[in-house]
Short mmCIF file of C-alpha atoms and ligand atoms in Angstrom, two decimals:
data_model
loop_
_atom_site.label_atom_id
_atom_site.label_comp_id
_atom_site.label_asym_id
_atom_site.label_seq_id
_atom_site.Cartn_x
_atom_site.Cartn_y
_atom_site.Cartn_z
CA MET Z 69 7.21 -14.60 -24.67
CA GLN Z 70 8.08 -11.95 -22.07
CA LEU Z 71 8.19 -12.98 -18.42
CA PRO Z 72 7.95 -10.76 -15.33
CA ASN Z 73 11.04 -10.10 -13.25
CA LEU Z 74 10.79 -8.72 -9.75
CA GLU Z 75 14.31 -7.29 -9.65
CA LYS Z 76 13.61 -5.26 -12.78
CA ALA Z 77 10.21 -4.17 -11.45
CA ARG Z 78 11.88 -2.84 -8.31
CA LYS Z 79 14.17 -0.50 -10.29
CA ARG Z 80 13.41 3.17 -10.75
CA SER Z 81 15.63 4.71 -13.44
CA ARG Z 82 18.06 7.23 -11.96
CA GLU Z 83 18.12 9.44 -15.04
CA GLU Z 84 14.36 9.69 -14.60
CA THR Z 85 13.62 10.01 -18.28
CA LEU Z 86 10.20 11.57 -18.71
CA THR Z 87 7.45 9.19 -19.66
CA LYS Z 88 6.49 9.41 -23.30
CA THR Z 89 2.91 9.40 -24.47
CA ASN Z 90 1.71 7.26 -27.34
CA ASP Z 91 -1.58 6.43 -28.99
CA TYR Z 92 -3.55 3.19 -28.91
CA ILE Z 93 -3.75 1.57 -32.32
CA ILE Z 94 -5.27 -1.67 -33.50
CA LYS Z 95 -4.31 -3.32 -36.78
CA GLU Z 96 -7.14 -3.46 -39.32
CA SER Z 97 -6.48 -7.18 -39.77
CA LEU Z 98 -7.35 -7.87 -36.09
CA LYS Z 99 -10.67 -6.04 -36.06
CA GLU Z 100 -12.70 -9.12 -36.88
CA LEU Z 101 -10.73 -11.68 -34.90
CA GLY Z 102 -13.56 -12.02 -32.38
CA LEU Z 103 -16.44 -12.16 -34.81
CA HIS Z 104 -19.26 -14.45 -33.49
CA LYS Z 105 -17.28 -15.00 -30.27
CA LYS Z 106 -18.34 -14.00 -26.76
CA TYR Z 107 -16.09 -12.79 -23.96
CA PHE Z 108 -16.40 -12.86 -20.18
CA VAL Z 109 -14.22 -10.68 -17.94
CA ARG Z 110 -14.11 -11.13 -14.15
CA THR Z 111 -12.48 -8.30 -12.19
CA TYR Z 112 -10.83 -8.56 -8.78
CA GLY Z 113 -9.45 -5.78 -6.60
CA CYS Z 114 -9.39 -2.01 -6.71
CA GLN Z 115 -11.00 0.70 -8.85
CA MET Z 116 -7.89 0.82 -11.00
CA ASN Z 117 -8.58 -2.78 -12.01
CA GLU Z 118 -12.27 -2.01 -12.55
CA HIS Z 119 -11.26 0.71 -14.94
CA ASP Z 120 -8.65 -1.47 -16.66
CA SER Z 121 -11.43 -4.00 -17.28
CA GLU Z 122 -13.51 -1.26 -18.91
CA ASN Z 123 -10.56 -0.71 -21.27
CA ILE Z 124 -10.08 -4.44 -21.87
CA LYS Z 125 -13.77 -4.86 -22.73
CA ALA Z 126 -13.69 -1.99 -25.21
CA ILE Z 127 -10.54 -3.39 -26.87
CA LEU Z 128 -12.22 -6.79 -27.19
CA GLU Z 129 -15.26 -5.14 -28.75
CA ASP Z 130 -12.90 -3.35 -31.15
CA MET Z 131 -11.97 -6.87 -32.21
CA SER Z 132 -15.68 -7.76 -32.69
CA PHE Z 133 -16.07 -9.90 -29.57
CA THR Z 134 -19.40 -9.42 -27.74
CA GLU Z 135 -19.86 -9.52 -23.97
CA THR Z 136 -21.63 -12.27 -22.03
CA ASP Z 137 -22.24 -12.31 -18.30
CA SER Z 138 -22.12 -16.08 -18.18
CA MET Z 139 -18.70 -17.68 -17.98
CA GLU Z 140 -20.13 -21.00 -19.20
CA ASP Z 141 -21.29 -19.29 -22.37
CA ALA Z 142 -18.01 -17.57 -23.23
CA ASP Z 143 -15.45 -18.30 -25.95
CA LEU Z 144 -12.92 -16.05 -24.23
CA ILE Z 145 -12.53 -15.87 -20.43
CA LEU Z 146 -10.26 -13.31 -18.80
CA LEU Z 147 -9.54 -12.88 -15.11
CA ASN Z 148 -8.29 -9.39 -14.28
CA THR Z 149 -6.50 -10.15 -11.04
CA CYS Z 150 -5.40 -8.45 -7.83
CA ALA Z 151 -2.22 -9.22 -5.89
CA ILE Z 152 -2.66 -7.06 -2.82
CA ARG Z 153 -3.41 -9.86 -0.33
CA GLU Z 154 -3.20 -13.64 -0.22
CA ASN Z 155 -6.98 -14.17 -0.32
CA ALA Z 156 -7.24 -12.30 -3.63
CA HIS Z 157 -4.67 -14.79 -4.98
CA ASN Z 158 -6.57 -17.79 -3.67
CA LYS Z 159 -9.83 -16.66 -5.23
CA VAL Z 160 -8.18 -16.43 -8.64
CA PHE Z 161 -6.58 -19.87 -8.40
CA GLY Z 162 -9.98 -21.27 -7.37
CA MET Z 163 -11.51 -19.72 -10.47
CA ILE Z 164 -8.72 -21.06 -12.71
CA GLY Z 165 -9.74 -24.53 -11.48
CA ARG Z 166 -13.32 -23.90 -12.64
CA ILE Z 167 -12.12 -22.68 -16.03
CA LYS Z 168 -10.08 -25.87 -16.45
CA HIS Z 169 -13.28 -27.92 -16.29
CA LEU Z 170 -14.94 -25.69 -18.87
CA LYS Z 171 -11.94 -25.99 -21.14
CA GLU Z 172 -11.91 -29.75 -20.84
CA ALA Z 173 -15.48 -29.81 -22.13
CA LYS Z 174 -14.87 -27.09 -24.74
CA PRO Z 175 -11.16 -27.07 -25.69
CA ASP Z 176 -11.56 -24.08 -28.04
CA ILE Z 177 -12.19 -21.71 -25.15
CA ILE Z 178 -9.46 -19.09 -24.87
CA ALA Z 179 -8.65 -18.46 -21.21
CA GLY Z 180 -6.26 -16.01 -19.68
CA ILE Z 181 -5.21 -13.95 -16.72
CA CYS Z 182 -4.11 -10.34 -16.60
CA GLY Z 183 -3.71 -7.60 -14.01
CA CYS Z 184 -1.49 -7.45 -10.96
CA MET Z 185 -0.99 -11.19 -10.37
CA ALA Z 186 0.31 -11.51 -13.92
CA GLN Z 187 3.10 -9.08 -12.94
CA GLU Z 188 4.32 -11.47 -10.24
CA GLU Z 189 7.21 -13.76 -11.06
CA VAL Z 190 5.99 -16.49 -8.66
CA VAL Z 191 2.55 -16.55 -10.23
CA VAL Z 192 3.75 -16.72 -13.82
CA ASN Z 193 6.23 -19.47 -12.91
CA GLU Z 194 3.39 -21.42 -11.32
CA ILE Z 195 1.28 -20.94 -14.44
CA LEU Z 196 4.10 -22.13 -16.68
CA GLU Z 197 4.52 -25.22 -14.50
CA LYS Z 198 0.99 -26.19 -13.53
CA TYR Z 199 -1.47 -24.23 -15.63
CA ASN Z 200 0.18 -24.09 -19.04
CA TRP Z 201 -3.15 -25.00 -20.64
CA LEU Z 202 -4.06 -21.30 -20.20
CA ASP Z 203 -3.82 -19.30 -23.44
CA ILE Z 204 -2.80 -15.80 -22.48
CA VAL Z 205 -1.10 -14.00 -19.62
CA PHE Z 206 -0.52 -10.28 -19.88
CA GLY Z 207 0.42 -7.63 -17.36
CA THR Z 208 -0.76 -4.19 -16.34
CA HIS Z 209 1.68 -2.33 -18.61
CA ASN Z 210 0.54 -3.79 -21.92
CA ILE Z 211 -3.25 -3.86 -21.96
CA HIS Z 212 -3.12 -1.86 -25.21
CA ASN Z 213 -1.25 -4.78 -26.77
CA LEU Z 214 -4.11 -7.23 -26.12
CA PRO Z 215 -5.12 -7.58 -29.81
CA ASN Z 216 -1.62 -8.74 -30.75
CA ILE Z 217 -1.27 -11.04 -27.73
CA LEU Z 218 -4.60 -12.69 -28.51
CA ALA Z 219 -3.76 -13.03 -32.19
CA THR Z 220 -0.42 -14.68 -31.40
CA SER Z 221 -2.00 -17.16 -28.98
CA MET Z 222 -4.84 -18.00 -31.37
CA LYS Z 223 -2.38 -18.56 -34.21
CA LYS Z 224 -0.06 -20.85 -32.27
CA LYS Z 225 -2.94 -22.42 -30.30
CA GLY Z 226 -0.95 -22.20 -27.09
CA LEU Z 227 0.13 -20.10 -24.15
CA GLU Z 228 1.32 -16.57 -24.92
CA VAL Z 229 2.85 -14.66 -22.01
CA ASP Z 230 3.44 -10.95 -22.42
CA VAL Z 231 4.41 -9.20 -19.20
CA LEU Z 232 6.61 -6.12 -19.11
CA SER Z 233 8.42 -5.60 -15.83
CA ILE Z 234 9.49 -2.10 -16.77
CA GLU Z 235 6.65 0.17 -17.68
CA GLY Z 236 6.66 1.67 -21.16
CA ASP Z 237 5.01 4.79 -22.55
CA ILE Z 238 1.67 6.08 -21.33
CA ILE Z 239 -0.85 5.01 -23.93
CA GLU Z 240 -3.61 7.53 -24.61
CA ASN Z 241 -6.94 7.02 -26.34
CA ILE Z 242 -7.45 3.42 -25.22
CA PRO Z 243 -11.20 2.95 -25.67
CA SER Z 244 -13.37 2.32 -22.62
CA LYS Z 245 -16.63 0.44 -22.19
CA ARG Z 246 -17.79 2.23 -19.06
CA ASP Z 247 -19.98 0.36 -16.58
CA SER Z 248 -22.02 3.46 -15.80
CA LYS Z 249 -23.53 6.19 -17.96
CA TYR Z 250 -23.37 8.67 -15.10
CA LYS Z 251 -20.12 8.20 -13.23
CA ALA Z 252 -16.72 7.46 -14.68
CA TRP Z 253 -13.27 6.51 -13.52
CA VAL Z 254 -10.50 8.66 -14.96
CA ASN Z 255 -6.89 7.58 -14.51
CA ILE Z 256 -4.67 10.51 -13.71
CA MET Z 257 -1.53 8.55 -13.01
CA TYR Z 258 -0.14 5.06 -13.01
CA GLY Z 259 2.17 3.28 -10.59
CA CYS Z 260 3.54 4.27 -7.21
CA ASP Z 261 6.99 5.21 -5.94
CA LYS Z 262 6.22 5.13 -2.22
CA PHE Z 263 7.32 1.52 -1.59
CA CYS Z 264 5.47 1.01 1.69
CA THR Z 265 7.21 -2.10 2.96
CA TYR Z 266 4.12 -4.35 2.93
CA CYS Z 267 2.85 -3.34 -0.49
CA ILE Z 268 3.24 -5.12 -3.83
CA VAL Z 269 1.79 -2.26 -5.91
CA PRO Z 270 5.08 -0.45 -6.73
CA TYR Z 271 6.24 -3.75 -8.29
CA THR Z 272 3.05 -4.72 -10.12
CA ARG Z 273 2.10 -1.21 -11.30
CA GLY Z 274 5.57 0.22 -11.75
CA LYS Z 275 7.04 3.68 -11.49
CA GLN Z 276 4.79 6.69 -10.90
CA ARG Z 277 3.77 8.18 -14.23
CA SER Z 278 1.34 11.09 -14.41
CA ARG Z 279 -0.86 11.59 -17.43
CA LYS Z 280 -0.48 14.98 -19.06
CA PRO Z 281 -3.18 17.39 -17.82
CA GLU Z 282 -4.45 18.16 -21.32
CA PHE Z 283 -5.37 14.49 -21.88
CA ILE Z 284 -7.12 14.21 -18.52
CA LEU Z 285 -9.06 17.43 -19.03
CA LYS Z 286 -10.07 16.42 -22.56
CA GLU Z 287 -11.38 13.10 -21.20
CA VAL Z 288 -13.40 14.87 -18.49
CA GLU Z 289 -14.75 17.43 -20.98
CA ASP Z 290 -15.89 14.60 -23.26
CA LEU Z 291 -17.58 12.92 -20.30
CA VAL Z 292 -19.43 16.15 -19.42
CA HIS Z 293 -20.47 16.44 -23.05
CA ASN Z 294 -21.82 12.89 -22.93
CA GLY Z 295 -23.95 13.57 -19.87
CA TYR Z 296 -21.72 12.16 -17.14
CA LYS Z 297 -22.38 13.62 -13.69
CA GLU Z 298 -19.39 12.36 -11.74
CA VAL Z 299 -15.74 11.57 -12.29
CA THR Z 300 -13.38 9.84 -9.89
CA LEU Z 301 -9.75 10.72 -10.51
CA LEU Z 302 -7.77 7.54 -9.99
CA GLY Z 303 -4.24 6.84 -8.88
CA GLN Z 304 -2.43 4.81 -6.22
CA ASN Z 305 -1.35 8.05 -4.64
CA VAL Z 306 -3.14 10.91 -6.36
CA ASN Z 307 -1.69 13.64 -4.14
CA ALA Z 308 1.71 13.02 -5.74
CA TYR Z 309 0.20 13.73 -9.17
CA GLY Z 310 2.44 15.84 -11.37
CA LYS Z 311 5.70 15.36 -9.45
CA ASP Z 312 7.08 13.45 -12.42
CA LEU Z 313 5.91 15.92 -15.07
CA ASP Z 314 8.23 18.46 -16.69
CA ILE Z 315 5.84 21.30 -15.84
CA GLU Z 316 4.91 22.90 -12.51
CA TYR Z 317 1.46 21.37 -12.29
CA ARG Z 318 0.29 19.47 -9.23
CA MET Z 319 -2.84 17.83 -7.84
CA GLU Z 320 -4.29 21.15 -6.67
CA ASN Z 321 -4.01 22.55 -10.20
CA LEU Z 322 -5.57 19.46 -11.70
CA LEU Z 323 -8.42 19.40 -9.18
CA GLU Z 324 -9.16 23.04 -9.91
CA ASP Z 325 -9.09 22.56 -13.69
CA VAL Z 326 -11.26 19.44 -13.51
CA ALA Z 327 -13.75 21.32 -11.28
CA LYS Z 328 -13.83 24.12 -13.86
CA THR Z 329 -14.98 21.75 -16.60
CA GLY Z 330 -18.39 21.99 -14.93
CA ILE Z 331 -18.72 18.28 -14.15
CA GLU Z 332 -21.17 18.08 -11.27
CA ARG Z 333 -19.12 15.84 -9.01
CA VAL Z 334 -15.37 15.35 -8.72
CA ARG Z 335 -13.90 12.65 -6.50
CA PHE Z 336 -10.34 11.40 -6.14
CA VAL Z 337 -8.72 8.29 -4.65
CA THR Z 338 -6.37 7.39 -3.03
CA SER Z 339 -4.65 10.06 -0.97
CA HIS Z 340 -1.43 9.41 0.89
CA PRO Z 341 -1.28 11.56 4.05
CA TRP Z 342 2.30 12.49 3.19
CA ASP Z 343 1.52 14.48 0.04
CA PHE Z 344 -1.66 16.26 1.17
CA THR Z 345 -0.91 19.96 0.70
CA ASP Z 346 -2.65 23.06 2.09
CA GLU Z 347 -3.20 24.16 -1.50
CA MET Z 348 -5.18 20.97 -2.18
CA ILE Z 349 -7.31 21.49 0.92
CA SER Z 350 -8.05 25.05 -0.10
CA VAL Z 351 -9.09 24.01 -3.64
CA ILE Z 352 -11.37 21.27 -2.24
CA ALA Z 353 -12.97 23.80 0.10
CA THR Z 354 -13.44 26.36 -2.69
CA TYR Z 355 -15.19 24.31 -5.37
CA ARG Z 356 -18.68 23.08 -4.60
CA ASN Z 357 -18.35 20.33 -7.18
CA ILE Z 358 -15.30 18.76 -5.51
CA MET Z 359 -16.94 16.27 -3.18
CA PRO Z 360 -16.36 16.53 0.56
CA TYR Z 361 -15.10 12.99 0.80
CA ILE Z 362 -11.54 11.96 1.54
CA HIS Z 363 -10.05 8.51 1.78
CA LEU Z 364 -6.98 8.90 3.97
CA PRO Z 365 -5.29 5.57 4.73
CA LEU Z 366 -3.86 5.40 8.25
CA GLN Z 367 -2.51 1.80 8.11
CA SER Z 368 -1.36 1.97 11.74
CA GLY Z 369 -1.49 4.39 14.65
CA SER Z 370 1.81 3.24 16.12
CA ASN Z 371 4.86 5.33 15.25
CA ARG Z 372 7.08 2.26 15.57
CA ILE Z 373 4.96 0.29 13.09
CA LEU Z 374 4.51 3.27 10.75
CA LYS Z 375 8.28 3.50 10.58
CA LEU Z 376 8.60 -0.20 9.81
CA MET Z 377 5.91 0.24 7.16
CA GLY Z 378 7.89 3.10 5.59
CA ARG Z 379 4.86 5.41 5.72
CA ARG Z 380 6.90 8.57 6.45
CA TYR Z 381 4.39 10.17 8.83
CA THR Z 382 3.70 9.79 12.51
CA LYS Z 383 0.51 9.36 14.50
CA GLU Z 384 0.86 13.02 15.51
CA THR Z 385 1.34 14.41 11.99
CA TYR Z 386 -1.52 12.24 10.71
CA LEU Z 387 -3.83 13.60 13.41
CA GLU Z 388 -2.70 17.13 12.65
CA LEU Z 389 -3.63 16.67 8.97
CA PHE Z 390 -6.94 15.05 9.92
CA LYS Z 391 -7.85 18.00 12.14
CA LYS Z 392 -6.82 20.47 9.44
CA LEU Z 393 -9.08 18.69 6.95
CA LYS Z 394 -12.03 18.64 9.34
CA LYS Z 395 -11.54 22.32 10.11
CA ALA Z 396 -11.45 23.34 6.46
CA LEU Z 397 -14.17 20.86 5.44
CA PRO Z 398 -16.42 20.40 8.48
CA TYR Z 399 -19.13 18.60 6.51
CA SER Z 400 -16.72 16.13 4.91
CA SER Z 401 -16.61 12.41 5.48
CA ILE Z 402 -13.22 10.82 5.95
CA THR Z 403 -12.56 7.11 5.55
CA THR Z 404 -9.43 5.05 5.97
CA ASP Z 405 -7.53 1.77 5.50
CA ILE Z 406 -5.99 -0.01 8.48
CA ILE Z 407 -3.72 -3.06 8.61
CA VAL Z 408 -3.59 -5.12 11.81
CA GLY Z 409 -1.00 -7.72 12.66
CA PHE Z 410 1.96 -6.16 10.85
CA PRO Z 411 5.06 -8.22 11.79
CA GLY Z 412 5.88 -7.72 15.45
CA GLU Z 413 2.82 -5.56 16.22
CA THR Z 414 2.39 -5.52 20.01
CA GLU Z 415 -0.79 -4.94 21.96
CA GLU Z 416 0.57 -1.48 22.73
CA ASP Z 417 1.06 -0.75 19.01
CA PHE Z 418 -2.46 -1.94 18.35
CA GLN Z 419 -3.79 0.30 21.13
CA ASP Z 420 -2.19 3.26 19.33
CA THR Z 421 -4.23 2.34 16.25
CA LEU Z 422 -7.40 2.14 18.34
CA ASP Z 423 -6.54 5.55 19.84
CA VAL Z 424 -6.50 7.11 16.39
CA VAL Z 425 -9.82 5.46 15.53
CA GLU Z 426 -11.32 6.86 18.75
CA GLU Z 427 -10.02 10.29 17.88
CA CYS Z 428 -10.90 10.38 14.17
CA LYS Z 429 -14.24 8.57 14.40
CA TYR Z 430 -13.98 7.60 10.74
CA ASP Z 431 -17.07 7.49 8.56
CA SER Z 432 -15.89 4.04 7.61
CA ALA Z 433 -12.72 2.01 7.34
CA PHE Z 434 -11.41 -0.91 5.34
CA THR Z 435 -9.55 -3.15 7.75
CA PHE Z 436 -7.15 -5.92 6.82
CA ILE Z 437 -4.92 -8.50 8.42
CA PHE Z 438 -1.34 -8.12 7.19
CA SER Z 439 -0.67 -10.49 4.33
CA PRO Z 440 2.99 -11.13 3.43
CA ARG Z 441 3.63 -10.45 -0.28
CA GLU Z 442 6.64 -12.20 -1.74
CA GLY Z 443 9.40 -9.78 -2.71
CA THR Z 444 8.33 -6.98 -0.36
CA PRO Z 445 10.55 -6.07 2.64
CA ALA Z 446 7.80 -6.74 5.21
CA ALA Z 447 7.44 -10.34 4.03
CA LYS Z 448 10.96 -10.96 5.37
CA MET Z 449 10.39 -9.31 8.76
CA GLU Z 450 10.17 -11.59 11.77
CA ASP Z 451 6.56 -12.06 12.74
CA ASN Z 452 5.82 -13.51 16.17
CA VAL Z 453 2.15 -12.54 16.32
CA SER Z 454 -0.19 -15.53 16.00
CA LEU Z 455 -3.07 -15.56 13.55
CA GLU Z 456 -5.40 -15.98 16.50
CA VAL Z 457 -4.19 -12.71 18.03
CA LYS Z 458 -4.42 -10.96 14.65
CA ASN Z 459 -8.00 -12.14 14.17
CA GLU Z 460 -8.94 -11.04 17.63
CA ARG Z 461 -7.42 -7.57 17.02
CA LEU Z 462 -9.26 -7.28 13.74
CA GLN Z 463 -12.53 -8.05 15.50
CA ARG Z 464 -11.88 -5.48 18.21
CA LEU Z 465 -10.97 -2.92 15.58
CA ASN Z 466 -14.03 -3.65 13.46
CA GLU Z 467 -16.28 -3.29 16.47
CA ARG Z 468 -15.01 0.28 17.03
CA VAL Z 469 -14.98 1.13 13.32
CA ASN Z 470 -18.59 -0.03 12.92
CA PHE Z 471 -19.64 1.87 16.02
CA TYR Z 472 -18.33 5.11 14.52
CA SER Z 473 -19.75 4.35 11.05
CA LYS Z 474 -23.19 4.06 12.59
CA GLN Z 475 -22.61 7.17 14.67
CA ALA Z 476 -21.55 9.14 11.58
CA ASN Z 477 -24.62 7.92 9.70
CA ASP Z 478 -26.91 8.83 12.62
CA MET Z 479 -26.06 12.48 11.99
CA TYR Z 480 -27.90 12.23 8.66
CA LEU Z 481 -31.24 11.15 10.08
CA GLY Z 482 -33.96 13.62 9.08
CA LYS Z 483 -31.55 15.66 6.94
CA THR Z 484 -31.94 16.26 3.21
CA VAL Z 485 -28.85 15.47 1.14
CA PRO Z 486 -27.98 15.30 -2.57
CA VAL Z 487 -27.82 11.77 -4.00
CA LEU Z 488 -26.74 10.73 -7.49
CA ILE Z 489 -29.22 7.98 -8.33
CA GLU Z 490 -27.28 5.24 -10.12
CA GLY Z 491 -29.93 2.60 -10.71
CA TYR Z 492 -31.85 -0.09 -8.90
CA SER Z 493 -30.44 -1.66 -5.75
CA GLU Z 494 -28.95 -5.12 -6.30
CA LYS Z 495 -30.56 -6.46 -3.13
CA GLN Z 496 -34.02 -4.92 -3.47
CA GLY Z 497 -34.89 -4.73 -7.17
CA ASP Z 498 -37.63 -2.09 -6.86
CA ILE Z 499 -35.61 0.35 -4.75
CA LEU Z 500 -33.21 2.89 -6.23
CA MET Z 501 -29.67 3.36 -4.94
CA GLY Z 502 -27.09 6.08 -5.08
CA TYR Z 503 -24.43 7.92 -3.13
CA THR Z 504 -24.46 11.21 -1.24
CA ASP Z 505 -21.81 13.82 -1.90
CA THR Z 506 -20.05 12.38 1.16
CA MET Z 507 -20.10 8.87 -0.38
CA LYS Z 508 -22.82 7.36 1.80
CA LEU Z 509 -24.87 4.62 0.17
CA VAL Z 510 -28.59 5.47 0.19
CA ASN Z 511 -31.53 3.29 -0.82
CA VAL Z 512 -34.31 5.45 -2.17
CA VAL Z 513 -37.93 4.81 -3.04
CA GLY Z 514 -38.65 6.13 -6.53
CA ASP Z 515 -39.13 5.30 -10.18
CA ALA Z 516 -36.68 4.87 -13.04
CA SER Z 517 -37.03 8.48 -14.20
CA TYR Z 518 -34.64 9.56 -11.42
CA ILE Z 519 -31.78 7.35 -12.59
CA GLY Z 520 -28.80 9.45 -13.60
CA GLN Z 521 -29.98 12.51 -11.69
CA ILE Z 522 -28.72 14.20 -8.56
CA VAL Z 523 -31.80 14.56 -6.36
CA ASP Z 524 -32.50 15.81 -2.86
CA VAL Z 525 -33.21 12.89 -0.57
CA GLU Z 526 -34.52 13.03 2.98
CA ILE Z 527 -32.88 10.39 5.15
CA THR Z 528 -35.55 8.36 6.93
CA ASP Z 529 -33.49 5.53 8.44
CA VAL Z 530 -29.81 4.86 9.05
CA LYS Z 531 -27.86 1.64 9.41
CA THR Z 532 -24.14 0.94 9.77
CA TRP Z 533 -23.36 0.62 6.06
CA SER Z 534 -26.29 2.31 4.34
CA MET Z 535 -29.25 4.62 4.78
CA ASP Z 536 -32.81 4.77 3.53
CA GLY Z 537 -34.41 7.87 2.16
CA LYS Z 538 -37.19 9.43 0.13
CA ILE Z 539 -36.98 11.98 -2.66
CA VAL Z 540 -38.22 15.42 -1.60
N1 5AD O 189 -1.47 -6.89 3.66
C1 5AD O 189 -2.63 -6.38 4.11
N2 5AD O 189 -3.17 -5.26 3.62
C2 5AD O 189 -2.53 -4.61 2.62
N3 5AD O 189 -2.81 -3.49 1.95
C3 5AD O 189 -1.84 -3.29 1.04
N4 5AD O 189 -0.92 -4.26 1.11
C4 5AD O 189 -1.32 -5.10 2.10
C5 5AD O 189 -0.78 -6.29 2.66
N5 5AD O 189 0.36 -6.80 2.23
C6 5AD O 189 -3.99 -2.67 2.23
C7 5AD O 189 -3.57 -1.25 2.65
C8 5AD O 189 -3.94 -0.43 1.44
C9 5AD O 189 -5.13 -1.19 0.92
C10 5AD O 189 -5.46 -0.90 -0.50
O1 5AD O 189 -4.77 -2.54 1.07
O2 5AD O 189 -4.34 -0.88 3.76
O3 5AD O 189 -4.24 0.90 1.76
FE1 SF4 O 190 1.13 0.65 -1.79
FE2 SF4 O 190 2.05 2.61 -0.18
FE3 SF4 O 190 1.96 2.99 -2.87
FE4 SF4 O 190 -0.32 2.87 -1.46
S1 SF4 O 190 1.31 4.45 -1.23
S2 SF4 O 190 0.11 1.82 -3.41
S3 SF4 O 190 0.16 1.36 0.14
S4 SF4 O 190 3.24 1.51 -1.76
#
């Protein structure tokens, strides 16, 4: 049993030993452990978790488990969790309650949690105390070890906890059961060293570790070979890619080399305004297959709050970067993340955030109320803003954000834009859906033959969060 430890997770080794790379291996003897058993994986949180779940599913299938989309039907239930805000936590604990009922009726069910919540000391302590009927708990650093963790728990018929607080080697060649046949997530780095004061990620995901470019490029080349049209390069802070490598190779080099593989669409998330270089902007502007879409989290427009958040930029330098991006990439869409109600945020601070929204007129924004995460510096800051005020600020912010989303979409009316058709819309089964190069969701009339293709679509109607169009 290995338990998480927040103090250890906080540490970044001074000697800065370079991350080693190792290969995924599964023991022959575990390859049939899941024979005639079905698994169900529920994913919470960000794209990184979505992609981790694709890895988890492929590992389970390596062990002969088969997937089911019904939790009631499963022999193995895994919740891949998110720790970023309190409500993500609550959802998971609600689900654990449901699993308990299933397990009471069918005690042989194997149930477990993994992902970011499993990295949290408080969560694992709570599980050991109140939910020790669970079978496995494993963290974000040892997904590759899942076959052994499962085998140990199945053998002892009890809870097996395996959470590393200090990240180990980068493991290459973990298989992936990708959700889409046309667009793929590709991890380019793990962890984050920025330590924004509100954020739990540097603790749950560990030190920044960049994958070696040759592994990333090989993965993208294989995807091109297999007919994939789009890759999204993933990292908590992709602009810092390469800073921890022992070669002079940064995000601009990687973007250029990925573009040169010939993949039709390259995306990347998430960018921190601090590390956005002119070289990156110039590469994005040069390659037609690097999509004109940038997610540039603002978090707050107040210099006082940005300082308390440890964001290391000011309202002015953010706006300068924003303008530079718009100048170099006039057609691009730019989206953002904003937190309201950070401890001590005054109406004046909030007005600074609104000012930036008025100036940037974002294509869209994810907006959140500050949620204190245990162990982060911001959770200890004095907070005299009431929840009522925070809610009211969020509403005012959303009203402006939605206004500009609709305004940005209005510009598309009557225009013809490229859309990668991904499949049928979830809401309207006979309508296709896909995204423009600028990441706008479009519902399109058409038949199944267009799925997986990038087609020209004329926009016939626009709403706040989506558009309608027809293939031309
Ligand atoms: N409270 C509220 N929002 C948060 N985010 C990260 N940590 C917190 C927190 N403690 C938001 C940030 C980040 C996005 C992924 O989640 O805006 O960019
Ligand atoms: Fe969290 Fe800041 Fe790192 Fe983003 S850059 S993951 S907000 S610490």
